[in-house]
Structures are given as C-alpha cells and as structure tokens.
Coordinates of C-alpha atoms in Angstrom, one line a residue:
X1 CA -2.7 5.1 -17.8
X2 CA -1.6 8.6 -18.6
X3 CA -0.1 10.3 -21.6
X4 CA 3.5 10.7 -22.5
X5 CA 4.9 7.7 -20.6
X6 CA 8.5 8.6 -21.2
X7 CA 8.1 12.3 -20.4
X8 CA 8.4 13.8 -16.8
X9 CA 5.6 15.5 -15.0
X10 CA 4.5 18.4 -17.1
X11 CA 4.2 21.3 -14.6
X12 CA 5.0 20.7 -11.0
X13 CA 8.8 20.9 -10.3
X14 CA 8.4 19.3 -6.9
X15 CA 6.6 16.3 -8.5
X16 CA 9.3 16.1 -11.1
X17 CA 12.0 15.8 -8.4
X18 CA 10.0 13.2 -6.5
X19 CA 9.4 11.3 -9.7
X20 CA 13.1 11.3 -10.6
X21 CA 14.0 10.2 -7.1
X22 CA 11.6 7.2 -7.3
X23 CA 12.7 6.2 -10.8
X24 CA 16.3 6.3 -9.6
X25 CA 15.4 4.1 -6.7
X26 CA 13.6 1.6 -8.9
X27 CA 16.6 1.4 -11.2
X28 CA 18.9 0.9 -8.2
X29 CA 16.7 -2.1 -7.2
X30 CA 17.0 -3.6 -10.6
X31 CA 20.7 -3.1 -10.5
X32 CA 21.4 -4.4 -7.0
X33 CA 19.0 -7.3 -6.6
X34 CA 18.3 -10.5 -8.5
X35 CA 14.7 -11.2 -7.7
X36 CA 12.7 -8.1 -6.8
X37 CA 8.9 -7.9 -6.7
X38 CA 6.5 -5.0 -6.4
X39 CA 4.0 -5.4 -3.6
X40 CA 0.7 -4.4 -5.2
X41 CA -2.5 -3.7 -3.2
X42 CA -4.6 -2.1 -5.8
X43 CA -4.5 1.2 -3.9
X44 CA -3.4 4.6 -5.1
X45 CA 0.2 4.4 -3.9
X46 CA 0.9 1.0 -5.6
X47 CA -0.8 2.3 -8.7
X48 CA 1.6 5.2 -8.8
X49 CA 4.5 2.8 -8.2
X50 CA 3.5 0.7 -11.2
X51 CA 3.3 3.8 -13.4
X52 CA 6.8 4.9 -12.2
X53 CA 8.2 1.4 -12.9
X54 CA 6.8 1.6 -16.4
X55 CA 8.6 4.9 -16.8
X56 CA 11.8 3.6 -15.2
X57 CA 12.2 0.7 -17.6
X58 CA 10.5 1.9 -20.8
X59 CA 10.4 0.9 -23.6
X60 CA 10.9 -2.5 -22.0
X61 CA 8.4 -4.2 -19.7
X62 CA 8.5 -3.9 -15.9
X63 CA 11.3 -6.4 -15.1
X64 CA 9.7 -7.8 -11.9
X65 CA 6.4 -9.3 -11.0
X66 CA 3.6 -7.6 -9.0
X67 CA 2.9 -9.5 -5.8
X68 CA -0.6 -9.2 -4.2
X69 CA -1.4 -10.7 -0.8
X70 CA -5.2 -11.3 -1.0
X71 CA -6.8 -11.3 2.5
X72 CA -10.1 -12.7 1.1
X73 CA -11.8 -9.6 2.5
X74 CA -10.7 -7.2 -0.3
X75 CA -13.1 -4.8 -1.8
X76 CA -14.4 -6.3 -5.1
X77 CA -13.7 -2.9 -6.8
X78 CA -10.0 -3.3 -5.9
X79 CA -9.7 -6.8 -7.3
X80 CA -11.5 -5.8 -10.5
X81 CA -9.1 -2.8 -10.9
X82 CA -6.1 -5.0 -10.1
X83 CA -6.9 -7.4 -12.9
X84 CA -7.6 -4.6 -15.4
X85 CA -4.4 -2.8 -14.6
X86 CA -2.2 -5.9 -14.9
X87 CA -3.7 -6.7 -18.3
X88 CA -3.4 -3.1 -19.4
X89 CA 0.3 -2.7 -18.6
X90 CA 1.3 -6.3 -19.5
X91 CA 2.7 -7.0 -16.0
X92 CA 3.2 -10.4 -14.4
X93 CA 1.0 -10.9 -11.3
X94 CA 1.6 -13.3 -8.4
X95 CA -1.2 -13.7 -5.9
X96 CA -1.0 -15.4 -2.6
X97 CA -4.0 -15.9 -0.3
X98 CA -4.4 -15.5 3.4
X99 CA -7.1 -18.2 3.2
X100 CA -4.4 -20.7 2.2
X101 CA -2.3 -19.8 5.2
X102 CA -5.4 -20.4 7.4
X103 CA -6.2 -23.7 5.8
X104 CA -2.7 -24.9 6.2
X105 CA -2.6 -23.9 9.9
X106 CA 0.1 -21.3 9.3
X107 CA -2.1 -18.6 10.9
X108 CA -5.3 -18.7 13.0
X109 CA -8.4 -16.8 12.0
X110 CA -9.4 -14.1 14.4
X111 CA -12.9 -14.2 15.8
X112 CA -15.3 -11.6 17.3
X113 CA -16.5 -8.2 16.2
X114 CA -13.0 -6.8 15.9
X115 CA -11.6 -9.7 13.9
X116 CA -9.5 -8.8 10.9
X117 CA -7.2 -10.6 8.4
X118 CA -5.0 -7.5 8.0
X119 CA -2.4 -8.6 10.4
X120 CA -2.5 -12.2 9.1
X121 CA -1.1 -11.0 5.8
X122 CA 2.4 -11.0 7.4
X123 CA 2.8 -14.8 7.4
X124 CA 1.4 -15.1 3.9
X125 CA 3.8 -12.4 2.7
X126 CA 6.8 -13.9 4.3
X127 CA 5.9 -17.3 2.9
X128 CA 5.6 -15.8 -0.6
X129 CA 8.9 -14.0 -0.2
X130 CA 10.5 -17.3 0.7
X131 CA 8.8 -19.3 -2.0
X132 CA 9.5 -16.8 -4.8
X133 CA 13.0 -16.1 -3.4
X134 CA 12.3 -12.3 -3.4
X135 CA 15.4 -10.4 -2.2
X136 CA 13.8 -6.9 -2.6
X137 CA 10.1 -6.3 -2.0
X138 CA 9.1 -2.9 -3.3
X139 CA 6.3 -1.2 -1.4
X140 CA 4.3 2.0 -1.7
X141 CA 4.6 3.1 2.0
X142 CA 5.3 6.8 2.7
X143 CA 6.8 8.4 5.7
X144 CA 3.9 10.8 6.3
X145 CA 1.4 7.9 6.7
X146 CA 2.3 6.8 10.2
X147 CA 5.0 7.3 12.8
X148 CA 6.4 3.8 12.5
X149 CA 6.7 4.2 8.7
X150 CA 8.5 7.5 9.3
X151 CA 11.4 5.4 10.7
X152 CA 11.9 3.4 7.5
X153 CA 14.9 3.8 5.3
X154 CA 14.3 3.7 1.5
X155 CA 16.3 0.5 1.5
X156 CA 14.9 -1.1 4.7
X157 CA 16.8 -4.3 5.8
X158 CA 15.0 -7.4 7.0
X159 CA 16.7 -10.3 8.8
X160 CA 16.5 -14.0 8.0
X161 CA 13.1 -14.1 9.8
X162 CA 11.8 -11.2 7.8
X163 CA 11.8 -9.0 10.8
X164 CA 12.5 -5.3 11.0
X165 CA 14.8 -3.7 13.5
X166 CA 14.5 0.1 13.2
X167 CA 17.8 0.5 15.2
X168 CA 19.7 -1.7 12.7
X169 CA 19.4 0.1 9.4
X170 CA 22.0 1.5 7.0
X171 CA 22.7 5.2 6.6
X172 CA 21.5 6.6 3.2
X173 CA 23.6 9.7 2.7
X174 CA 23.5 11.4 -0.7
X175 CA 21.0 8.7 -1.9
X176 CA 23.6 6.0 -1.7
X177 CA 21.7 2.8 -1.0
X178 CA 23.5 -0.3 0.4
X179 CA 21.7 -3.5 -0.6
X180 CA 24.3 -5.9 0.7
X181 CA 22.7 -8.7 2.7
X182 CA 23.4 -12.2 4.1
X183 CA 21.8 -15.3 2.6
X184 CA 18.1 -15.5 3.6
X185 CA 17.8 -11.8 4.3
X186 CA 15.9 -9.3 2.1
X187 CA 15.1 -5.7 1.8
X188 CA 11.8 -3.7 1.6
X189 CA 12.3 -0.8 -0.7
X190 CA 10.1 2.3 -0.5
X191 CA 10.5 4.6 -3.5
X192 CA 7.7 6.9 -2.4
X193 CA 9.1 7.5 1.1
X194 CA 9.4 11.3 0.6
X195 CA 6.0 11.7 -1.0
X196 CA 2.9 12.9 0.8
X197 CA -0.8 12.0 0.3
X198 CA -1.2 15.4 -1.5
X199 CA 1.8 14.6 -3.8
X200 CA 0.2 11.2 -4.7
X201 CA -3.1 12.9 -5.7
X202 CA -1.4 15.7 -7.6
X203 CA 0.7 13.1 -9.5
X204 CA -2.4 11.0 -10.3
X205 CA -4.1 14.2 -11.6
X206 CA -0.9 15.3 -13.5
X207 CA -0.4 11.9 -15.1
X208 CA -4.1 11.2 -15.6
X209 CA -3.9 7.8 -13.9
X210 CA -6.9 5.6 -13.6
X211 CA -7.8 4.6 -10.0
X212 CA -10.5 2.4 -8.4
X213 CA -14.0 3.9 -8.0
X214 CA -13.7 3.5 -4.2
X215 CA -11.7 6.7 -4.0
X216 CA -14.7 8.8 -5.2
X217 CA -18.0 9.4 -3.6
X218 CA -20.6 6.6 -3.8
X219 CA -23.5 5.1 -1.8
X220 CA -22.4 2.3 0.5
X221 CA -23.8 0.5 3.5
X222 CA -21.6 1.3 6.4
X223 CA -21.5 0.6 10.1
X224 CA -20.4 3.4 12.5
X225 CA -18.1 2.0 15.1
X226 CA -17.0 4.8 17.4
X227 CA -15.8 7.4 14.9
X228 CA -15.0 5.0 12.1
X229 CA -17.3 4.1 9.2
X230 CA -16.7 0.5 8.3
X231 CA -18.1 -1.0 5.1
X232 CA -20.8 -3.5 5.8
X233 CA -20.2 -7.0 4.4
X234 CA -20.6 -10.6 5.4
X235 CA -17.1 -10.5 6.9
X236 CA -18.0 -7.8 9.5
X237 CA -19.5 -9.0 12.8
X238 CA -21.9 -6.4 14.3
X239 CA -21.8 -5.3 17.9
X240 CA -25.0 -5.0 19.8
X241 CA -26.9 -1.9 18.6
X242 CA -25.0 -1.6 15.4
X243 CA -27.0 -1.4 12.2
X244 CA -25.8 -0.8 8.6
X245 CA -26.9 2.5 7.1
X246 CA -26.5 3.8 3.6
X247 CA -24.3 6.9 3.3
X248 CA -22.4 8.8 0.7
X249 CA -18.8 7.9 1.3
X250 CA -15.4 7.5 -0.3
X251 CA -12.1 5.9 0.9
X252 CA -8.8 7.7 1.4
X253 CA -6.9 4.4 1.7
X254 CA -7.7 0.9 0.5
X255 CA -7.1 -2.2 2.5
X256 CA -8.9 -5.1 4.1
X257 CA -12.5 -4.1 4.2
X258 CA -13.0 -5.2 7.8
X259 CA -10.6 -2.5 9.1
X260 CA -10.5 0.2 6.5
X261 CA -12.7 3.2 7.4
X262 CA -14.6 5.4 4.9
X263 CA -15.2 9.1 5.1
X264 CA -18.4 10.9 4.3
X265 CA -17.8 12.8 1.1
X266 CA -19.3 14.3 -2.0
X267 CA -16.0 14.4 -3.9
X268 CA -16.8 12.9 -7.3
X269 CA -13.7 14.0 -9.2
X270 CA -9.9 14.6 -8.7
X271 CA -10.3 18.3 -8.1
X272 CA -12.8 17.7 -5.3
X273 CA -10.7 15.0 -3.8
X274 CA -7.6 17.3 -3.8
X275 CA -9.7 20.0 -2.1
X276 CA -10.6 17.5 0.6
X277 CA -7.0 16.4 1.1
X278 CA -5.7 19.9 1.3
X279 CA -8.2 20.8 4.0
X280 CA -7.9 17.5 6.0
X281 CA -6.8 17.7 9.6
X282 CA -6.3 14.0 10.1
X283 CA -4.1 11.5 8.3
X284 CA -5.5 9.0 5.8
X285 CA -4.9 6.1 8.1
X286 CA -6.9 7.7 10.9
X287 CA -9.8 5.5 9.8
X288 CA -7.8 2.2 9.9
X289 CA -9.1 0.4 13.0
X290 CA -6.2 -2.1 13.0
X291 CA -3.9 0.8 13.7
X292 CA -5.8 1.6 16.9
X293 CA -5.2 -1.7 18.7
X294 CA -2.3 -0.1 20.5
X295 CA -0.2 3.0 20.3
X296 CA 2.5 1.0 18.6
X297 CA 0.3 -1.3 16.5
X298 CA 1.9 -0.6 13.2
X299 CA 5.5 -0.8 14.6
X300 CA 4.7 -4.1 16.3
X301 CA 3.3 -5.5 13.0
X302 CA 6.3 -4.2 11.0
X303 CA 8.8 -5.7 13.4
X304 CA 7.2 -9.1 12.6
X305 CA 7.4 -8.6 8.8
X306 CA 4.3 -6.6 7.9
X307 CA 4.4 -4.3 4.8

C-alpha cells in the first residue's frame, strides 16, 4: 500500500498540496460528523481515498467504515481487490446489495439490451445511509470527471430525501466547510474534488499503491456497441449482429460491467498508463454508456441521490 505512510508525497509539490487538502477535509469530516462512511467502489479514486484516510488518522485505524454498494454486475477483479484491500488495511467493510433492493420490490430490474443496474444503486445507497444513520458519505468523485460533478461543493448538502439541489449549496470560502444540517439530512463529501485523472495516476505511482488488474492491458471478450467496448458477460444482452470478440483492452474507470466501457490499450505498467492519460483527448467517463442516456444523465441521477 505504499511506503512511508506518515510522510507526504516525496517529489511533486502539486500532489503534496492536493494531499494536504484532502487530509484536511477528511479530518474535518471526523470532527464535524458523528457517523461518516467512505463510499468504496474498488476503483482507483476510492483506493486513493482509503490511502489518504490512513494517512489522515495514523497511527490509529480509519475511524469510519467503508461502504460498498454491490450491483451484482461488478467485475470479479474489483471484488477480489476490495476484499484484499480491506483485510490489508484493517478497515471495516459494509456491503449492501442492489439484488436485495430488487427482491424486496424497492427497485425494478431494467430489461433489454441497454439494461443496467448502475442507476438502481441510488435506492440501495439511500437505504444504506438511512439504515446505518450515515450523516456524511465520503466519495471519490472529482470535478474534472463530468459537468454535473463540477457543480459539487466539497461538502455537498443532501435533503431529507437524499436529493441534491445544486442551487442550494453552502459557500466554501477559504476552505471553511459548513456541516450544519437538519435531522434526516446528510452530506456527501468529496476530498478529491480538485484532483484530475492525471493527479490520481501520478499519486498512485508516487505512493506505490496497488490497484486492480483491470487498469492494465489484458485480453478480454468485448462487444463493440457504437464506439464503446463493453465487457462480455452473462449480464449483457446482445443486439442483433453483435458478437463478442477478444481484444487487448484496459479500463480507465471501474463500475458496473454492463455500462463501463474499455479502451484498446497495450499499457501494462504505470508509466505506460500515464503516457496514455497525458495524450488522451476524451474524458475517462466517455466510455460510460449510462452517461449517454441524456445530456443531463448524471445530473438527473445525482438529483435523486446518486453518488
């Protein structure tokens, strides 16, 4: 999980500033809220968050649980890495399942070739927040990912229904964060708001963090749907004429396998991944088919309580 846990980043002054800002934010969460939780997907951003939380509270343990919303369509590599990481760092893990929300009638399974459980996570997450009485859900979202996420505050207020109103957020001048809330409300907190995809990869390299193998080139059966390469699995319904083909790919972002697109790549190590990120002309979420359902797909989901 990296060397020198208590030491700052060794070389990059920009990364040192971002690290200090994130650690400050995590400590503010611990100071202002009673029952925070860290939303953990198994992806690179949440891995960085866990590492930052270890630094923020060392030599003690991370003082809040990791909360994973399992769609049932996760990549096996992600789940294996999640379990390894939790055991490695000695964290507490809470897992809630979209399948349980479906079985209880809380949500309805989508059908058809474009079906995904990604949006269904919202109800499972809100139910988990209510059950665990979470008053601050810490997430790894960054402003550079998507235009709706660019509107988020670091301390992002949610009402009693778990909904987000981008026009009803508190000012955050001089990094003064206001966590006051009414009963039943909660906050989403984004310590990585000012980081970029390149910052994340540079930090992973600098801190020598382990990450899932999905982020490096490998052979995988994929289906090309328009300009997106979707991983072939039993959960993906083929359109007429579609046929799985084996290609050398990697993933820039990790999510529900039915809507997370891969990119063709020969990048087998961090240096090669960094070279790809530096030269990329599209965002890492450009391969997320769920973001393409409408021009405001992400903002619509976030208004309802999505990550």
